[in-house]
Short mmCIF file of C-alpha atoms and ligand atoms in Angstrom, two decimals:
data_model
loop_
_atom_site.label_atom_id
_atom_site.label_comp_id
_atom_site.label_asym_id
_atom_site.label_seq_id
_atom_site.Cartn_x
_atom_site.Cartn_y
_atom_site.Cartn_z
CA MET A 1 -7.55 0.69 -1.84
CA ARG A 2 -5.78 3.90 -2.97
CA ARG A 3 -2.04 3.57 -3.62
CA ASP A 4 0.37 6.48 -3.76
CA PHE A 5 3.81 6.63 -5.35
CA LEU A 6 5.78 8.86 -3.01
CA THR A 7 9.07 6.93 -2.96
CA THR A 8 10.28 3.78 -4.70
CA ALA A 9 9.86 2.05 -1.32
CA ASP A 10 6.10 2.23 -2.02
CA LEU A 11 6.70 -0.56 -4.55
CA ARG A 12 6.63 -3.97 -2.93
CA SER A 13 9.28 -6.57 -3.62
CA GLY A 14 9.18 -7.47 -7.31
CA GLU A 15 6.98 -4.51 -8.28
CA LEU A 16 9.98 -2.35 -9.14
CA GLU A 17 11.13 -5.03 -11.57
CA SER A 18 7.59 -5.40 -12.93
CA ALA A 19 7.39 -1.64 -13.52
CA ILE A 20 10.67 -1.70 -15.44
CA GLN A 21 9.39 -4.58 -17.58
CA ALA A 22 6.11 -2.71 -18.22
CA ALA A 23 8.09 0.41 -19.17
CA LEU A 24 10.18 -1.62 -21.62
CA ARG A 25 6.94 -2.91 -23.20
CA PHE A 26 5.70 0.67 -23.63
CA LYS A 27 9.05 1.68 -25.13
CA SER A 28 9.08 -1.19 -27.63
CA GLY A 29 5.47 -0.55 -28.66
CA ALA A 30 4.36 -3.97 -27.42
CA ASP A 31 1.92 -2.27 -25.02
CA GLN A 32 -0.36 0.28 -26.64
CA SER A 33 -3.16 0.11 -24.09
CA ASN A 34 -5.18 3.15 -23.03
CA PRO A 35 -5.87 2.72 -19.31
CA LEU A 36 -6.53 6.47 -18.94
CA ALA A 37 -9.22 6.68 -21.68
CA ALA A 38 -11.72 9.40 -20.72
CA LYS A 39 -9.80 10.08 -17.48
CA SER A 40 -7.88 13.15 -16.30
CA VAL A 41 -4.73 13.44 -14.17
CA ALA A 42 -3.79 16.67 -12.37
CA LEU A 43 -0.14 17.76 -12.44
CA VAL A 44 0.65 20.36 -9.79
CA PHE A 45 3.94 22.21 -10.23
CA PHE A 46 5.20 24.47 -7.45
CA ASN A 47 8.60 24.56 -9.24
CA PRO A 48 9.98 24.66 -12.81
CA SER A 49 10.37 21.55 -14.96
CA LEU A 50 11.16 20.41 -18.48
CA ARG A 51 11.40 16.62 -18.40
CA THR A 52 8.87 15.85 -15.68
CA ARG A 53 6.18 18.12 -17.04
CA ALA A 54 6.62 17.20 -20.72
CA SER A 55 6.98 13.46 -20.13
CA MET A 56 3.95 13.33 -17.81
CA GLN A 57 1.78 15.30 -20.23
CA VAL A 58 2.86 13.19 -23.20
CA GLY A 59 2.55 9.94 -21.22
CA ILE A 60 -0.98 10.72 -20.03
CA TYR A 61 -1.97 11.58 -23.62
CA GLU A 62 -0.45 8.35 -24.93
CA LEU A 63 -2.43 6.38 -22.32
CA GLY A 64 -5.64 7.95 -23.65
CA GLY A 65 -6.04 10.53 -20.88
CA ASN A 66 -6.01 14.27 -20.29
CA ALA A 67 -3.47 16.22 -18.20
CA VAL A 68 -4.59 19.22 -16.12
CA VAL A 69 -1.48 21.28 -15.33
CA LEU A 70 -1.68 23.68 -12.38
CA GLU A 71 0.96 26.11 -11.10
CA PRO A 72 0.09 27.35 -7.59
CA GLY A 73 1.01 30.99 -7.21
CA GLY A 74 1.25 31.32 -11.00
CA THR A 75 -1.83 30.38 -12.97
CA SER A 76 -3.63 28.88 -9.95
CA TRP A 77 -4.16 30.15 -6.39
CA THR A 78 -1.38 30.30 -3.82
CA LEU A 79 -1.67 27.35 -1.41
CA GLU A 80 -1.39 26.88 2.35
CA HIS A 81 -0.52 23.41 3.64
CA ARG A 82 -0.16 23.92 7.42
CA GLU A 83 -2.93 22.56 9.60
CA GLY A 84 -4.66 25.20 11.69
CA ALA A 85 -3.06 28.09 9.77
CA VAL A 86 -4.71 31.49 10.14
CA MET A 87 -4.69 32.43 6.46
CA ASP A 88 -4.40 36.20 6.83
CA SER A 89 -1.21 36.52 4.73
CA ASP A 90 -0.48 35.72 1.07
CA LYS A 91 -2.01 32.22 0.76
CA THR A 92 -5.45 32.10 -0.87
CA GLU A 93 -6.53 28.45 -0.70
CA HIS A 94 -5.79 25.54 1.65
CA LEU A 95 -4.66 22.16 0.38
CA ALA A 96 -7.58 20.64 2.29
CA GLU A 97 -9.95 22.07 -0.35
CA PHE A 98 -7.55 22.12 -3.33
CA VAL A 99 -6.74 18.41 -3.15
CA ARG A 100 -10.30 17.21 -2.48
CA VAL A 101 -11.73 19.37 -5.30
CA LEU A 102 -9.16 17.99 -7.75
CA GLY A 103 -10.11 14.48 -6.62
CA ARG A 104 -13.63 15.10 -7.95
CA TYR A 105 -12.25 15.77 -11.45
CA CYS A 106 -9.12 13.63 -11.70
CA VAL A 107 -8.15 10.01 -11.07
CA ALA A 108 -4.68 10.89 -9.75
CA ILE A 109 -2.65 13.94 -8.72
CA GLY A 110 1.05 14.42 -9.49
CA VAL A 111 2.89 17.03 -7.46
CA ARG A 112 6.29 18.72 -7.66
CA THR A 113 7.39 20.59 -4.57
CA PHE A 114 11.11 21.14 -4.05
CA ALA A 115 12.96 21.67 -0.80
CA ALA A 116 13.27 25.36 0.03
CA LEU A 117 16.62 24.58 1.75
CA LYS A 118 15.62 26.67 4.75
CA ASN A 119 14.78 24.27 7.58
CA TRP A 120 16.30 20.79 7.44
CA GLU A 121 14.32 19.20 10.28
CA GLU A 122 11.02 20.35 8.77
CA GLU A 123 11.80 19.75 5.10
CA ARG A 124 13.18 16.25 5.63
CA THR A 125 9.59 15.25 6.57
CA ASP A 126 8.27 16.34 3.14
CA PRO A 127 5.44 18.42 4.65
CA ILE A 128 3.73 19.59 1.44
CA LEU A 129 3.77 16.18 -0.25
CA SER A 130 2.52 14.62 2.99
CA ALA A 131 -0.37 17.08 3.09
CA PHE A 132 -1.38 16.08 -0.45
CA ALA A 133 -1.34 12.42 0.62
CA LYS A 134 -3.30 13.22 3.77
CA TYR A 135 -6.20 14.99 2.04
CA SER A 136 -6.41 13.00 -1.19
CA VAL A 137 -8.81 10.19 -2.07
CA VAL A 138 -7.01 9.56 -5.39
CA PRO A 139 -3.40 8.35 -5.85
CA ILE A 140 -0.65 10.92 -5.32
CA ILE A 141 2.42 10.66 -7.55
CA ASN A 142 5.59 12.38 -6.36
CA LEU A 143 7.07 14.39 -9.24
CA GLU A 144 9.98 15.47 -6.98
CA SER A 145 9.60 16.55 -3.41
CA ALA A 146 12.06 17.83 -0.82
CA MET A 147 13.33 14.30 -0.19
CA HIS A 148 12.45 12.06 -3.13
CA HIS A 149 12.24 11.90 -6.93
CA PRO A 150 11.00 8.35 -7.46
CA CYS A 151 10.00 8.73 -11.12
CA GLN A 152 13.56 9.82 -11.91
CA ALA A 153 15.00 6.89 -9.95
CA MET A 154 12.77 4.43 -11.81
CA ALA A 155 13.97 5.84 -15.14
CA ASP A 156 17.54 5.56 -13.86
CA MET A 157 17.10 1.88 -12.94
CA MET A 158 15.45 1.19 -16.29
CA THR A 159 18.36 2.86 -18.10
CA ILE A 160 20.94 0.80 -16.22
CA ARG A 161 18.96 -2.34 -17.13
CA GLU A 162 18.79 -1.35 -20.80
CA LYS A 163 22.45 -0.43 -21.12
CA LEU A 164 24.08 -3.09 -18.94
CA GLY A 165 21.54 -5.91 -18.69
CA ALA A 166 20.13 -7.63 -15.61
CA GLY A 167 22.05 -8.39 -12.44
CA ARG A 168 24.12 -6.53 -9.85
CA LYS A 169 26.20 -3.63 -11.16
CA LYS A 170 28.89 -1.54 -9.53
CA VAL A 171 27.30 1.89 -9.36
CA LEU A 172 28.82 5.18 -8.20
CA LEU A 173 26.68 8.06 -6.91
CA THR A 174 29.03 11.03 -6.79
CA TRP A 175 28.49 14.53 -5.42
CA ALA A 176 29.69 17.29 -7.73
CA TRP A 177 30.50 20.93 -7.18
CA HIS A 178 27.80 23.45 -8.14
CA PRO A 179 27.78 27.18 -7.39
CA LYS A 180 24.84 26.90 -5.00
CA PRO A 181 23.24 24.27 -2.76
CA LEU A 182 20.58 22.07 -4.39
CA PRO A 183 17.97 19.67 -2.95
CA MET A 184 18.76 16.04 -2.11
CA ALA A 185 15.74 14.38 -3.70
CA VAL A 186 17.59 12.91 -6.68
CA PRO A 187 20.54 11.37 -4.79
CA ASN A 188 18.20 10.07 -2.08
CA SER A 189 15.96 8.32 -4.58
CA PHE A 190 18.81 7.04 -6.73
CA ALA A 191 20.51 5.49 -3.69
CA LEU A 192 17.24 3.98 -2.45
CA ALA A 193 16.30 2.48 -5.82
CA ALA A 194 19.83 1.18 -6.45
CA ALA A 195 19.70 -0.49 -3.04
CA GLN A 196 16.30 -2.03 -3.81
CA MET A 197 17.73 -3.40 -7.07
CA GLY A 198 20.60 -5.02 -5.17
CA HIS A 199 23.35 -3.02 -6.86
CA GLU A 200 26.85 -2.60 -5.45
CA LEU A 201 26.53 1.09 -4.57
CA VAL A 202 29.40 3.49 -3.83
CA ILE A 203 28.41 6.93 -2.50
CA ALA A 204 31.12 9.58 -2.79
CA GLN A 205 30.80 13.02 -1.24
CA PRO A 206 32.98 15.47 0.66
CA ALA A 207 32.77 15.28 4.45
CA GLY A 208 29.75 17.27 5.62
CA TYR A 209 27.64 16.42 2.57
CA GLU A 210 26.27 13.10 3.86
CA LEU A 211 22.68 12.17 3.03
CA ASP A 212 19.97 11.87 5.71
CA ASP A 213 20.90 9.40 8.48
CA GLU A 214 17.44 7.87 8.88
CA LEU A 215 16.96 7.44 5.15
CA MET A 216 20.44 5.94 4.87
CA GLN A 217 19.54 3.36 7.50
CA SER A 218 16.51 2.38 5.44
CA ILE A 219 18.65 2.26 2.28
CA LYS A 220 21.12 -0.08 4.00
CA GLU A 221 18.29 -2.37 5.04
CA LYS A 222 16.87 -2.46 1.49
CA SER A 223 20.33 -3.18 0.13
CA ALA A 224 20.88 -6.07 2.55
CA GLU A 225 17.44 -7.53 1.69
CA ALA A 226 18.26 -7.38 -2.03
CA GLY A 227 21.77 -8.83 -1.65
CA GLY A 228 23.53 -5.58 -2.55
CA SER A 229 26.16 -3.49 -0.77
CA ILE A 230 26.86 0.14 0.10
CA THR A 231 30.25 1.75 0.65
CA PHE A 232 31.13 5.40 1.25
CA SER A 233 34.09 7.45 0.07
CA ASN A 234 35.40 10.98 0.49
CA ASP A 235 37.97 10.35 -2.27
CA VAL A 236 36.51 11.47 -5.60
CA ASP A 237 39.27 9.75 -7.61
CA VAL A 238 39.38 6.32 -5.96
CA ALA A 239 35.58 6.19 -5.91
CA PHE A 240 35.58 5.87 -9.72
CA ASP A 241 37.74 2.75 -9.75
CA SER A 242 36.13 -0.07 -11.76
CA VAL A 243 32.54 1.20 -11.52
CA GLU A 244 30.12 0.44 -14.37
CA VAL A 245 27.84 3.43 -13.75
CA VAL A 246 28.75 7.00 -12.79
CA TYR A 247 25.73 8.95 -11.51
CA ALA A 248 26.60 12.60 -10.83
CA LYS A 249 24.54 15.04 -8.79
CA SER A 250 25.19 18.05 -6.61
CA TRP A 251 23.30 18.60 -3.37
CA GLY A 252 23.35 20.92 -0.38
CA SER A 253 24.70 20.10 3.05
CA LYS A 254 22.01 19.48 5.67
CA ASN A 255 24.30 21.38 8.06
CA PHE A 256 23.68 24.63 6.17
CA TYR A 257 19.94 24.67 5.46
CA GLY A 258 18.88 28.30 5.96
CA GLU A 259 22.49 29.50 5.58
CA PRO A 260 23.30 29.16 1.86
CA GLU A 261 26.24 31.54 2.05
CA LYS A 262 27.98 29.15 4.48
CA ASP A 263 27.41 26.19 2.18
CA ILE A 264 28.75 28.20 -0.78
CA ALA A 265 31.88 29.11 1.22
CA GLU A 266 32.37 25.51 2.37
CA ARG A 267 32.02 23.99 -1.10
CA ALA A 268 34.38 26.47 -2.77
CA GLN A 269 37.34 24.19 -1.94
CA TYR A 270 35.80 21.40 -4.04
CA ARG A 271 35.51 23.35 -7.30
CA ASP A 272 37.53 21.76 -10.17
CA LYS A 273 38.11 18.64 -8.03
CA TRP A 274 34.57 17.28 -7.69
CA ILE A 275 33.73 17.32 -11.41
CA VAL A 276 33.20 14.31 -13.65
CA ASP A 277 35.94 14.50 -16.26
CA GLU A 278 37.75 12.24 -18.72
CA VAL A 279 40.54 11.40 -16.25
CA LYS A 280 38.10 10.08 -13.65
CA MET A 281 36.01 8.23 -16.25
CA ALA A 282 39.19 6.45 -17.41
CA ARG A 283 39.37 4.79 -13.96
CA THR A 284 35.95 3.14 -14.48
CA ASN A 285 35.10 -0.18 -16.08
CA SER A 286 33.91 1.48 -19.31
CA GLY A 287 31.35 3.19 -17.09
CA ILE A 288 28.26 4.88 -18.46
CA PHE A 289 27.66 8.49 -17.42
CA MET A 290 24.25 9.40 -15.97
CA HIS A 291 22.65 12.61 -14.73
CA CYS A 292 18.99 13.48 -14.21
CA LEU A 293 19.33 16.83 -16.07
CA PRO A 294 19.33 19.78 -16.16
CA VAL A 295 23.10 19.81 -15.80
CA ARG A 296 25.65 22.61 -15.83
CA ARG A 297 28.28 21.70 -18.43
CA ASN A 298 31.92 22.05 -17.40
CA VAL A 299 30.79 22.49 -13.78
CA ILE A 300 29.24 19.10 -12.92
CA VAL A 301 30.59 17.27 -15.98
CA THR A 302 32.94 18.17 -18.81
CA ASP A 303 31.75 18.48 -22.39
CA GLY A 304 34.08 15.58 -23.20
CA VAL A 305 32.22 13.22 -20.87
CA ILE A 306 28.64 14.29 -21.49
CA ASP A 307 29.19 14.24 -25.26
CA SER A 308 31.01 10.89 -25.18
CA ARG A 309 29.64 7.53 -26.36
CA ASN A 310 29.33 6.48 -22.73
CA SER A 311 26.92 9.28 -21.85
CA VAL A 312 23.33 8.02 -21.62
CA VAL A 313 21.64 11.18 -20.33
CA ILE A 314 19.25 11.57 -23.27
CA ASP A 315 18.10 7.94 -23.13
CA GLU A 316 17.71 8.38 -19.37
CA ALA A 317 15.46 11.40 -19.95
CA GLU A 318 13.45 9.48 -22.58
CA ASN A 319 12.89 6.67 -20.11
CA ARG A 320 11.02 9.05 -17.80
CA LEU A 321 8.17 8.84 -20.31
CA HIS A 322 8.01 5.05 -20.45
CA VAL A 323 8.44 4.39 -16.76
CA GLN A 324 5.84 6.99 -15.75
CA LYS A 325 3.34 5.34 -18.12
CA ALA A 326 4.04 2.08 -16.30
CA ILE A 327 3.49 3.76 -12.91
CA LEU A 328 0.23 5.40 -14.03
CA GLN A 329 -0.98 2.07 -15.42
CA ALA A 330 -0.22 0.34 -12.11
CA LEU A 331 -1.88 2.98 -9.90
CA ILE A 332 -5.01 3.77 -11.89
CA HIS A 333 -7.67 1.16 -12.57
N1 LIG B 401 15.13 15.39 -14.14
C1 LIG B 401 14.07 16.21 -13.97
O1 LIG B 401 13.20 15.98 -13.11
O2 LIG B 401 14.00 17.21 -14.88
P1 LIG B 401 13.04 18.47 -14.77
O3 LIG B 401 13.40 19.21 -13.51
O4 LIG B 401 13.29 19.28 -16.02
O5 LIG B 401 11.63 17.98 -14.70
#
């Protein structure tokens, strides 16, 4: 039966740990298998990327396979995803054909499709990713959608394991000021994966920047099942106290989807306060600094923190390669 990787919740109990172990074997060189020999994987990018695109292409090559990179609206046709659409505007091809044609050439399809930050109720359902999953006969791998970035979250969990060892860690996910609203996929997936791993998770954000209620309910359930905990804070200083991991990310308020100027006005009060700096890091328990990248220096994090010995952002980016190889190996037989 076909298996997709749309969120880390698609991994059953124990599979997340198994994937991390498989990724560590790829990283150490202990696993040099070629499960993709003579096979191709499509990578569909609606949005820009450095890490995801490069690490997927390199990973597929290292597994013996071939990556087919497509950019709808760029070097491939513009795509419609809505059922029943009358395609008399700017969209040339429907996902119903695009996805099924690719399935005749490729053993899996990876897709990146960011939130447009225009309509919260619609985008929180991940409509484009869901359409890929609906029409496909081969596994769909989420390379960051409106709501989730599971490959990033797997690399994050692997990095925490590598740096701090096994067991429950005290982990802070902190909002940071950024000049414009950004999607929530990374914080959503980090919180979900940290909950699945049973970590002691603190989520800090200004009032009005809470994550999705329904997803948070699911995250709380996963955390309880795994023996972890979740606490919330609006105090960006106290939130750093005694944590072992600081994970910084900015995201937009769901209250202002479609009204970016209102979000920008609201967040202005948090500039210079909601930044990861040396003073806040001094409150941690020798905490490591993590960010998915790309990151705006001296906006999200100071040079002093990101260039410090406790910053693991480059290892974290490297681990995208190893963990995605583990995911491809698990999905494709
Ligand atoms: N972290 C991440 O997904 O990076 P890219 O957007 O460069 O792929």
